[in-house]
Coordinates of C-alpha atoms (C1' of nucleotides) and ligand atoms in Angstrom, one line a residue:
Chain A
M1 CA 1.6 -33.9 47.5
N2 CA 1.8 -31.4 50.3
R3 CA 1.4 -27.7 49.6
L4 CA 4.6 -26.0 48.5
S5 CA 5.9 -22.7 50.0
H6 CA 6.0 -19.6 47.9
S7 CA 9.7 -20.0 47.7
E8 CA 9.6 -23.5 46.5
E9 CA 7.1 -22.5 43.8
N10 CA 9.3 -19.7 42.7
Y11 CA 12.2 -22.0 42.3
L12 CA 10.2 -24.5 40.2
K13 CA 8.9 -21.7 38.0
E14 CA 12.4 -20.2 37.4
I15 CA 13.9 -23.6 36.7
F16 CA 11.2 -24.1 34.1
H17 CA 11.9 -20.7 32.5
L18 CA 15.6 -21.2 32.4
S19 CA 15.5 -24.8 31.1
G20 CA 13.0 -23.7 28.5
L21 CA 15.5 -21.3 27.1
T22 CA 18.4 -23.6 26.8
D23 CA 16.5 -26.9 27.0
K24 CA 19.2 -28.3 29.2
R25 CA 20.3 -28.4 32.8
V26 CA 20.0 -25.3 34.8
S27 CA 23.1 -24.1 36.7
T28 CA 23.1 -23.0 40.3
N29 CA 24.5 -19.6 39.5
S30 CA 21.9 -18.8 36.8
L31 CA 19.2 -19.6 39.3
A32 CA 20.9 -17.5 41.9
S33 CA 20.9 -14.4 39.7
R34 CA 17.3 -14.8 38.5
L35 CA 16.0 -15.4 42.0
N36 CA 18.2 -12.7 43.6
S37 CA 19.7 -14.9 46.1
K38 CA 23.1 -16.6 46.7
A39 CA 24.4 -19.8 45.2
S40 CA 24.6 -21.4 48.6
S41 CA 20.9 -20.8 49.2
I42 CA 20.1 -22.4 45.8
T43 CA 22.1 -25.5 46.6
D44 CA 20.1 -25.9 49.8
M45 CA 16.8 -25.6 48.1
L46 CA 17.7 -27.8 45.2
Q47 CA 18.6 -30.6 47.6
K48 CA 15.2 -30.1 49.3
L49 CA 13.3 -30.1 46.0
S50 CA 15.3 -33.2 44.9
D51 CA 14.2 -35.0 48.1
K52 CA 10.6 -34.1 47.2
K53 CA 11.2 -35.5 43.7
L54 CA 10.4 -32.2 42.0
V55 CA 13.8 -31.7 40.5
K56 CA 16.5 -33.9 39.2
Y57 CA 19.7 -32.6 40.8
V58 CA 23.2 -33.8 40.4
K59 CA 25.9 -32.1 42.5
Y60 CA 28.0 -29.7 40.4
K61 CA 25.9 -30.5 37.4
G62 CA 22.9 -28.3 37.9
C63 CA 19.3 -29.5 37.8
D64 CA 16.1 -29.9 35.8
L65 CA 12.5 -30.6 36.6
T66 CA 10.9 -34.0 37.0
K67 CA 7.5 -34.6 35.3
E68 CA 5.8 -33.6 38.6
G69 CA 8.0 -30.5 39.1
E70 CA 7.2 -29.4 35.5
R71 CA 3.5 -30.0 36.0
I72 CA 3.5 -27.7 39.1
A73 CA 5.7 -25.1 37.4
I74 CA 3.2 -24.9 34.5
Q75 CA 0.3 -24.5 36.8
I76 CA 2.0 -21.5 38.5
I77 CA 2.7 -20.0 35.1
R78 CA -0.9 -20.5 34.2
K79 CA -2.0 -18.7 37.2
H80 CA 0.5 -15.9 36.7
R81 CA -0.7 -15.3 33.1
L82 CA -4.4 -15.6 33.8
W83 CA -4.1 -13.0 36.6
E84 CA -2.2 -10.7 34.4
T85 CA -4.9 -11.0 31.8
F86 CA -7.6 -10.3 34.4
L87 CA -5.8 -7.2 35.6
V88 CA -5.5 -5.8 32.1
S89 CA -8.8 -6.8 30.6
K90 CA -11.1 -6.4 33.6
L91 CA -9.4 -3.9 35.9
S92 CA -7.8 -1.7 33.3
F93 CA -4.2 -2.1 34.4
G94 CA -1.4 -1.1 32.0
W95 CA 0.7 -4.0 30.8
E96 CA 3.7 -2.7 32.7
E97 CA 1.8 -2.7 36.0
V98 CA 0.6 -6.3 36.2
H99 CA 3.7 -8.4 36.7
D100 CA 4.5 -7.6 40.3
V101 CA 0.9 -8.2 41.4
A102 CA 0.8 -11.4 39.5
E103 CA 3.9 -12.6 41.3
Q104 CA 1.8 -12.5 44.4
L105 CA -1.4 -13.8 43.0
E106 CA 0.2 -16.8 41.3
H107 CA 0.7 -18.4 44.7
I108 CA -3.0 -18.4 45.6
D109 CA -4.0 -22.0 46.0
S110 CA -7.4 -22.8 44.7
A111 CA -8.1 -24.9 41.6
K112 CA -11.7 -23.7 41.5
L113 CA -10.6 -20.1 41.6
I114 CA -8.3 -20.3 38.7
D115 CA -10.6 -22.4 36.6
S116 CA -13.4 -20.0 37.2
L117 CA -11.2 -17.1 36.4
D118 CA -10.2 -18.8 33.1
R119 CA -13.9 -19.2 32.2
F120 CA -14.7 -15.6 33.3
L121 CA -12.0 -14.3 30.9
N122 CA -13.3 -16.6 28.2
Y123 CA -10.3 -18.9 28.0
P124 CA -7.7 -16.5 26.8
K125 CA -4.9 -18.0 24.8
F126 CA -2.3 -15.3 25.5
D127 CA -1.4 -13.0 28.3
P128 CA -1.0 -9.2 27.9
H129 CA 2.6 -9.6 26.8
G130 CA 1.8 -12.2 24.2
D131 CA 2.9 -15.2 26.2
P132 CA 0.8 -18.4 25.9
I133 CA -1.5 -19.3 28.8
P134 CA -1.3 -23.1 29.7
D135 CA -4.7 -24.7 29.8
K136 CA -6.1 -26.6 32.8
D137 CA -4.2 -29.7 31.8
G138 CA -0.9 -28.0 31.3
N139 CA -0.9 -27.9 27.6
I140 CA 0.9 -24.9 26.2
V141 CA 0.3 -23.9 22.6
Y142 CA 3.3 -21.9 21.5
R143 CA 2.8 -19.4 18.7
K144 CA 4.3 -20.9 15.5
S145 CA 6.4 -18.9 13.1
K146 CA 7.3 -16.1 15.5
I147 CA 10.7 -14.4 15.2
K148 CA 12.6 -11.7 17.0
L149 CA 12.2 -8.3 15.4
I150 CA 16.0 -8.1 15.2
D151 CA 15.9 -11.1 12.9
A152 CA 13.1 -9.9 10.7
A153 CA 14.0 -9.2 7.0
V154 CA 14.3 -5.7 5.7
N155 CA 11.3 -4.8 3.5
S156 CA 8.9 -7.0 5.3
R157 CA 5.7 -6.2 7.0
V158 CA 5.3 -7.8 10.4
E159 CA 2.9 -7.8 13.4
I160 CA 4.0 -7.5 17.1
V161 CA 2.9 -10.7 18.8
R162 CA 5.0 -10.8 22.0
V163 CA 7.2 -8.6 24.1
N164 CA 9.6 -9.4 26.8
E165 CA 7.9 -8.6 30.1
D166 CA 11.0 -8.7 32.3
S167 CA 11.8 -5.0 32.1
L168 CA 9.4 -2.3 33.3
A169 CA 11.3 0.3 31.4
L170 CA 11.0 -1.5 28.1
L171 CA 7.2 -1.9 28.5
K172 CA 6.8 1.8 29.3
F173 CA 9.0 2.6 26.3
L174 CA 6.9 0.5 24.0
E175 CA 3.6 1.8 25.3
R176 CA 5.0 5.4 24.8
H177 CA 5.8 4.6 21.1
E178 CA 2.6 2.7 20.5
L179 CA 4.5 -0.5 20.0
T180 CA 1.9 -2.8 21.5
L181 CA 0.5 -6.2 20.7
G182 CA -1.2 -6.5 17.3
I183 CA 0.5 -3.4 15.9
E184 CA 1.9 -3.8 12.4
L185 CA 5.3 -2.5 11.3
Y186 CA 7.3 -2.1 8.1
V187 CA 11.0 -3.2 8.6
L188 CA 12.8 -0.5 6.8
E189 CA 16.6 -0.6 7.3
K190 CA 19.2 -2.2 9.5
F191 CA 22.3 -0.3 10.7
P192 CA 25.3 -2.5 11.3
F193 CA 27.1 0.3 13.2
D194 CA 25.0 -0.1 16.4
D195 CA 22.7 -3.0 15.3
S196 CA 19.7 -0.6 15.4
L197 CA 16.8 -1.0 13.1
S198 CA 14.4 1.5 11.6
I199 CA 10.7 0.7 11.3
R200 CA 7.6 2.5 10.4
I201 CA 4.3 1.8 12.2
V202 CA 1.7 1.0 9.6
G203 CA -0.3 4.2 9.3
G204 CA 2.1 5.9 11.7
S205 CA 5.6 7.3 12.2
E206 CA 9.1 6.0 11.6
I207 CA 11.2 5.0 14.6
N208 CA 14.8 3.9 15.0
L209 CA 15.0 1.1 17.6
S210 CA 18.0 -0.1 19.5
K211 CA 19.3 -3.6 19.5
K212 CA 18.1 -4.0 23.1
V213 CA 14.6 -3.2 22.0
T214 CA 14.4 -5.3 18.8
E215 CA 15.7 -8.3 20.7
S216 CA 12.8 -8.0 23.1
I217 CA 10.0 -7.9 20.6
A218 CA 8.7 -10.9 18.7
V219 CA 6.8 -10.5 15.5
K220 CA 5.1 -12.6 12.9
F221 CA 5.7 -12.2 9.2
I222 CA 2.7 -10.7 7.3
S223 CA 4.1 -9.9 3.8
K224 CA 6.8 -8.4 1.7
I225 CA 6.6 -4.7 0.9
Chain B
M1 CA 5.9 1.3 57.5
N2 CA 7.5 -1.9 56.3
R3 CA 5.4 -4.6 54.8
L4 CA 3.9 -7.0 57.3
S5 CA 4.0 -10.7 57.2
H6 CA 0.8 -12.8 56.6
S7 CA 1.1 -13.8 60.2
E8 CA 1.3 -10.3 61.6
E9 CA -1.7 -9.3 59.4
N10 CA -3.7 -12.2 60.7
Y11 CA -3.0 -11.2 64.3
L12 CA -4.1 -7.6 63.7
K13 CA -7.3 -8.7 62.0
E14 CA -8.2 -11.1 64.8
I15 CA -7.5 -8.6 67.5
F16 CA -9.8 -6.2 65.7
H17 CA -12.6 -8.8 65.5
L18 CA -12.2 -9.8 69.1
S19 CA -12.1 -6.3 70.5
G20 CA -15.0 -5.3 68.3
L21 CA -17.1 -7.9 70.1
T22 CA -16.3 -6.9 73.6
D23 CA -14.9 -3.5 72.9
K24 CA -12.2 -4.0 75.4
R25 CA -8.8 -5.6 75.8
V26 CA -8.2 -8.9 74.1
S27 CA -6.8 -11.7 76.1
T28 CA -3.9 -13.9 75.1
N29 CA -5.9 -17.1 75.3
S30 CA -8.8 -15.8 73.2
L31 CA -6.3 -14.9 70.5
A32 CA -4.7 -18.3 70.8
S33 CA -7.9 -20.2 70.2
R34 CA -9.0 -18.0 67.3
L35 CA -5.6 -18.2 65.6
N36 CA -5.2 -21.9 66.3
S37 CA -1.9 -21.5 68.1
K38 CA -0.5 -21.6 71.5
A39 CA -0.6 -18.8 74.1
S40 CA 3.2 -18.6 74.2
S41 CA 3.3 -17.9 70.5
I42 CA 0.7 -15.2 71.0
T43 CA 2.8 -13.5 73.7
D44 CA 5.9 -13.5 71.4
M45 CA 4.0 -11.9 68.6
L46 CA 2.2 -9.3 70.8
Q47 CA 5.6 -8.2 72.0
K48 CA 6.8 -7.8 68.4
L49 CA 3.6 -6.0 67.3
S50 CA 4.0 -3.8 70.4
D51 CA 7.5 -2.8 69.4
K52 CA 6.2 -1.9 66.0
K53 CA 3.5 0.3 67.7
L54 CA 0.6 -1.6 66.2
V55 CA -0.8 -3.0 69.4
K56 CA -0.9 -1.7 73.0
Y57 CA 0.2 -4.6 75.1
V58 CA 0.4 -4.8 78.8
K59 CA 1.9 -7.9 80.3
Y60 CA -0.8 -10.1 81.8
K61 CA -3.5 -7.6 80.8
G62 CA -4.1 -8.4 77.1
C63 CA -3.9 -6.0 74.2
D64 CA -5.7 -3.8 71.9
L65 CA -4.9 -2.0 68.6
T66 CA -3.2 1.3 68.2
K67 CA -4.7 3.7 65.6
E68 CA -2.2 2.5 63.0
G69 CA -2.9 -1.2 63.9
E70 CA -6.6 -0.6 63.5
R71 CA -6.1 1.1 60.2
I72 CA -4.2 -1.8 58.9
A73 CA -6.7 -4.4 60.3
I74 CA -9.5 -2.6 58.6
Q75 CA -7.7 -2.5 55.2
I76 CA -7.2 -6.3 55.5
I77 CA -10.9 -6.8 56.3
R78 CA -11.7 -4.6 53.3
K79 CA -9.7 -6.8 51.1
H80 CA -11.2 -9.9 52.5
R81 CA -14.7 -8.8 51.9
L82 CA -14.2 -7.3 48.5
W83 CA -12.6 -10.6 47.3
E84 CA -15.5 -12.6 48.8
T85 CA -17.8 -10.4 46.9
F86 CA -15.8 -10.8 43.7
L87 CA -15.9 -14.5 44.0
V88 CA -19.6 -14.7 44.5
S89 CA -20.8 -12.0 42.1
K90 CA -18.3 -12.5 39.2
L91 CA -17.0 -16.1 39.5
S92 CA -20.3 -17.7 40.8
F93 CA -18.8 -19.2 44.0
G94 CA -21.3 -20.2 46.6
W95 CA -21.2 -18.2 49.8
E96 CA -19.8 -21.1 51.7
E97 CA -16.9 -21.5 49.3
V98 CA -15.4 -18.0 49.5
H99 CA -13.9 -17.6 53.0
D100 CA -10.9 -19.8 52.7
V101 CA -9.8 -18.3 49.4
A102 CA -10.3 -14.8 50.7
E103 CA -8.1 -15.7 53.7
Q104 CA -5.3 -16.0 51.1
L105 CA -6.3 -13.1 48.8
E106 CA -6.6 -10.6 51.7
H107 CA -2.8 -10.6 52.0
I108 CA -2.1 -9.5 48.4
D109 CA -0.4 -6.1 48.7
S110 CA -1.5 -3.6 46.0
A111 CA -3.6 -0.6 46.7
K112 CA -4.3 -0.2 43.0
L113 CA -5.6 -3.7 42.8
I114 CA -8.0 -3.4 45.6
D115 CA -9.3 0.0 44.6
S116 CA -9.8 -1.2 41.0
L117 CA -11.6 -4.3 42.3
D118 CA -13.9 -2.1 44.4
R119 CA -14.7 0.0 41.3
F120 CA -15.2 -3.1 39.1
L121 CA -17.7 -4.4 41.7
N122 CA -19.4 -1.1 41.8
Y123 CA -18.5 -0.2 45.3
P124 CA -20.5 -2.9 47.1
K125 CA -21.6 -2.0 50.7
F126 CA -21.9 -5.6 52.0
D127 CA -20.1 -8.9 51.4
P128 CA -21.9 -12.1 50.6
H129 CA -22.6 -12.8 54.3
G130 CA -24.0 -9.3 54.9
D131 CA -20.9 -7.9 56.6
P132 CA -20.1 -4.3 55.8
I133 CA -17.2 -3.5 53.5
P134 CA -14.9 -0.7 54.7
D135 CA -14.3 2.0 52.2
K136 CA -10.9 3.1 50.9
D137 CA -10.4 5.4 53.9
G138 CA -11.4 2.8 56.4
N139 CA -14.9 4.0 57.1
I140 CA -17.3 1.1 58.1
V141 CA -21.0 1.7 57.8
Y142 CA -22.7 -0.8 60.2
R143 CA -26.2 -1.7 59.4
K144 CA -28.5 0.0 61.9
S145 CA -31.4 -1.7 63.6
K146 CA -30.2 -5.2 63.0
I147 CA -31.0 -7.9 65.6
K148 CA -30.2 -11.6 66.1
L149 CA -33.1 -13.8 64.9
I150 CA -33.1 -15.4 68.3
D151 CA -34.1 -12.0 69.7
A152 CA -36.8 -11.2 67.2
A153 CA -40.3 -10.9 68.5
V154 CA -42.9 -13.6 67.8
N155 CA -45.4 -12.5 65.2
S156 CA -43.1 -10.2 63.4
R157 CA -42.0 -10.3 59.8
V158 CA -38.2 -9.9 59.3
E159 CA -35.6 -9.9 56.6
I160 CA -32.3 -11.8 56.7
V161 CA -29.5 -9.3 56.5
R162 CA -26.4 -11.1 57.8
V163 CA -25.2 -14.5 58.7
N164 CA -22.3 -15.7 60.7
E165 CA -19.7 -16.9 58.2
D166 CA -17.5 -18.8 60.6
S167 CA -19.0 -22.2 60.1
L168 CA -19.1 -23.9 56.7
A169 CA -21.7 -26.3 58.0
L170 CA -24.0 -23.4 58.9
L171 CA -23.7 -21.8 55.5
K172 CA -24.5 -25.0 53.8
F173 CA -27.5 -25.6 56.1
L174 CA -28.9 -22.1 55.3
E175 CA -28.4 -22.5 51.6
R176 CA -30.1 -25.9 51.7
H177 CA -33.2 -24.3 53.4
E178 CA -33.2 -21.2 51.3
L179 CA -32.3 -19.0 54.2
T180 CA -30.2 -16.5 52.3
L181 CA -29.7 -12.8 52.4
G182 CA -32.8 -10.8 51.5
I183 CA -35.2 -13.6 52.3
E184 CA -38.1 -12.6 54.5
L185 CA -39.5 -14.7 57.4
Y186 CA -42.4 -14.8 59.7
V187 CA -41.4 -15.5 63.3
L188 CA -44.0 -17.9 64.5
E189 CA -43.2 -19.4 67.9
K190 CA -40.5 -19.8 70.4
F191 CA -39.9 -23.1 72.3
P192 CA -38.4 -22.6 75.7
F193 CA -37.6 -26.3 76.0
D194 CA -34.7 -26.1 73.7
D195 CA -34.7 -22.4 72.7
S196 CA -35.7 -23.4 69.2
L197 CA -37.8 -21.1 67.0
S198 CA -40.3 -21.8 64.3
I199 CA -40.4 -19.6 61.3
R200 CA -42.1 -19.5 57.9
I201 CA -40.3 -18.3 54.8
V202 CA -42.6 -15.7 53.1
G203 CA -44.2 -17.6 50.3
G204 CA -42.5 -20.8 51.5
S205 CA -42.4 -23.5 54.1
E206 CA -42.3 -23.6 57.9
I207 CA -39.1 -24.6 59.6
N208 CA -38.0 -25.1 63.2
L209 CA -34.6 -23.6 63.8
S210 CA -32.2 -24.5 66.6
K211 CA -30.7 -22.0 69.0
K212 CA -27.4 -22.4 67.3
V213 CA -28.9 -21.3 64.0
T214 CA -31.0 -18.4 65.2
E215 CA -28.0 -17.0 67.1
S216 CA -26.1 -16.9 63.9
I217 CA -28.6 -15.1 61.7
A218 CA -29.2 -11.3 61.9
V219 CA -32.4 -9.8 60.7
K220 CA -34.1 -6.5 60.3
F221 CA -37.6 -5.9 61.4
I222 CA -40.1 -5.4 58.6
S223 CA -43.6 -5.4 60.2
K224 CA -46.0 -7.0 62.6
I225 CA -48.1 -9.8 61.3
Chain C
dT1 C1' -7.9 -13.8 103.0
dT2 C1' -5.4 -17.3 101.3
dA3 C1' -5.0 -21.8 98.8
dA4 C1' -6.1 -23.7 94.4
dA5 C1' -7.0 -23.1 89.7
dT6 C1' -6.3 -20.6 85.6
dT7 C1' -3.9 -17.6 82.6
dT8 C1' 0.1 -15.7 80.9
dT9 C1' 5.0 -15.3 80.3
dT10 C1' 9.7 -17.1 80.0
dA11 C1' 13.2 -20.3 78.6
dG12 C1' 14.7 -23.3 75.5
dT13 C1' 14.1 -25.9 71.0
dC14 C1' 12.8 -26.6 66.1
dT15 C1' 12.2 -25.7 61.1
dA16 C1' 12.4 -22.9 56.8
dG17 C1' 14.9 -20.0 54.3
dT18 C1' 18.3 -17.0 54.0
dC19 C1' 23.4 -15.3 54.5
dT20 C1' 28.9 -15.3 54.7
dA21 C1' 33.2 -17.6 54.6
dA22 C1' 35.8 -21.4 53.5
dA23 C1' 36.5 -25.7 51.1
dA24 C1' 36.0 -28.5 47.1
dA25 C1' 35.2 -29.5 42.3
dA26 C1' 35.1 -28.2 37.5
dA27 C1' 36.4 -25.4 33.7
dT28 C1' 39.9 -22.6 31.4
dG29 C1' 43.9 -21.5 29.0
dA30 C1' 49.1 -20.9 28.7
Chain D
dT1 C1' 48.9 -30.7 31.3
dC2 C1' 48.5 -28.4 35.3
dA3 C1' 48.0 -23.9 37.5
dT4 C1' 44.7 -20.5 37.9
dT5 C1' 40.0 -19.0 37.8
dT6 C1' 35.3 -19.9 38.3
dT7 C1' 31.5 -22.4 40.0
dT8 C1' 29.4 -24.9 43.4
dT9 C1' 29.0 -27.0 47.8
dT10 C1' 29.6 -27.3 52.9
dA11 C1' 29.8 -25.4 57.4
dG12 C1' 28.1 -22.4 60.5
dA13 C1' 25.1 -18.5 61.8
dC14 C1' 20.9 -15.8 61.9
dT15 C1' 15.7 -14.5 61.9
dA16 C1' 10.8 -15.4 61.9
dG17 C1' 7.4 -18.0 63.7
dA18 C1' 6.0 -21.8 65.7
dC19 C1' 6.2 -25.4 69.8
dT20 C1' 6.7 -27.6 74.9
dA21 C1' 7.6 -27.4 79.6
dA22 C1' 8.3 -24.7 83.5
dA23 C1' 7.8 -20.5 86.1
dA24 C1' 5.2 -16.5 87.5
dA25 C1' 1.2 -13.6 87.9
dT26 C1' -3.6 -13.3 88.3
dT27 C1' -8.2 -14.8 89.3
dT28 C1' -11.5 -17.6 91.7
dA29 C1' -13.7 -19.4 95.5
dA30 C1' -13.6 -21.7 100.0
Ligands
LIG1 MN1 4.6 -11.6 34.4
LIG2 MN1 3.2 -11.9 31.1
LIG3 MN1 -14.7 -14.5 55.3
LIG4 MN1 -17.7 -12.5 54.7

DNA sequence: TTAAATTTTTAGTCTAGTCTAAAAAAATGA
DNA sequence: TCATTTTTTTAGACTAGACTAAAAATTTAA
């Protein structure tokens, strides 16, 4: 297979992410908004990727990845997450600073480089936001029994295992309030009025979190309190 | 200044290298052959870079860099050489494996990344081939009193301080014969017939080196023997 | 000094990736 | 159901960066 352009790689990656969420066909418009481009551009590219047998595309019916397309998408995600991990753990970047650089680094084409980096980092399983890092062969081990904080039961003790990396502002907010990976929380009370949630950081202070925040944090259950 | 394309950055870098050698105007054809493209493409790009005030271009008279063009070229070279150093010293790449990957990595746009990398590597002065690494401000400290092996005097002891990285085959040849940076040699005899040169590695074996090889190695004088 | 060779530029074409505007298909809902 | 709205595709245009072929300028050398 010929080398793909950055643009083609970004399409494959985004199709993977979108179809992972819904586990079905990805619409032209949803891609357009994620890729910050116009629907007509998406249609063009889907036709090209379809010719290359990387996506299954049916006019007016959206697309999904072929086996080969998925393989490539996963390798790009692997690179993205390994680079993010490198930036945080070796170069002392903050977790809110790594995504944009990783968007560039993920397109570097060298199997030897990425496998050496993986070894250098000691084969990390998760990136700085708690997302799983696919291995060399494309296997992804998803964390089992992980729920959104918004769905956690009142009076439970939980640990933050993953945050949504899409928003810079969210990551800064979380950092500011010490809501980082591995931190444990008590879920105190839910407020139906605005769907906010009060938590207490174990050994720390009480905070009221908005729906927008509690939807973006994933936790694992530790115990009842 | 707007972000430059990979192609524009490669032009600037190559103009810098070519004008460094001759310290005068760079011809269209010399650029074409170094960049593996056609003279007409070079002309187009030079006109564009001239509009952007990155090169001084006079029709039919070649070009050279403006202050700003040179500044950018040096930053790209800094990135290239820091990445090569990273690959060799942290990821155990061989010195013949790093150039192609660095050609990609040099275009990653993040001042924070490159300055962190510099610190992580402990501010290296030279890359794996012995070329100087420009600092953050673009200062380049060239090694003083460095001569080509071909010009070294018979009966002198010298140390290898730099090799030409352009040819993969050369780097492999040198590796194979233990002719790496820091290695010391006795210059034994010159053979006018084919301009070859016999050397002995200090504590090692005698080797006859072709003109092509001795032109591509730079050494520093240690002592008479 | 001028004719021939070489180098460089111009003119025109191509592809990738994007866009806008218009047309067509699909989904919605009264 | 069928008219309206929404989504998607097509048609046509643009830009960056490359190419080939032909024209123009420069250099070489007889
Ligand atoms: Mn990311
Ligand atoms: Mn991440
Ligand atoms: Mn190099
Ligand atoms: Mn080098």
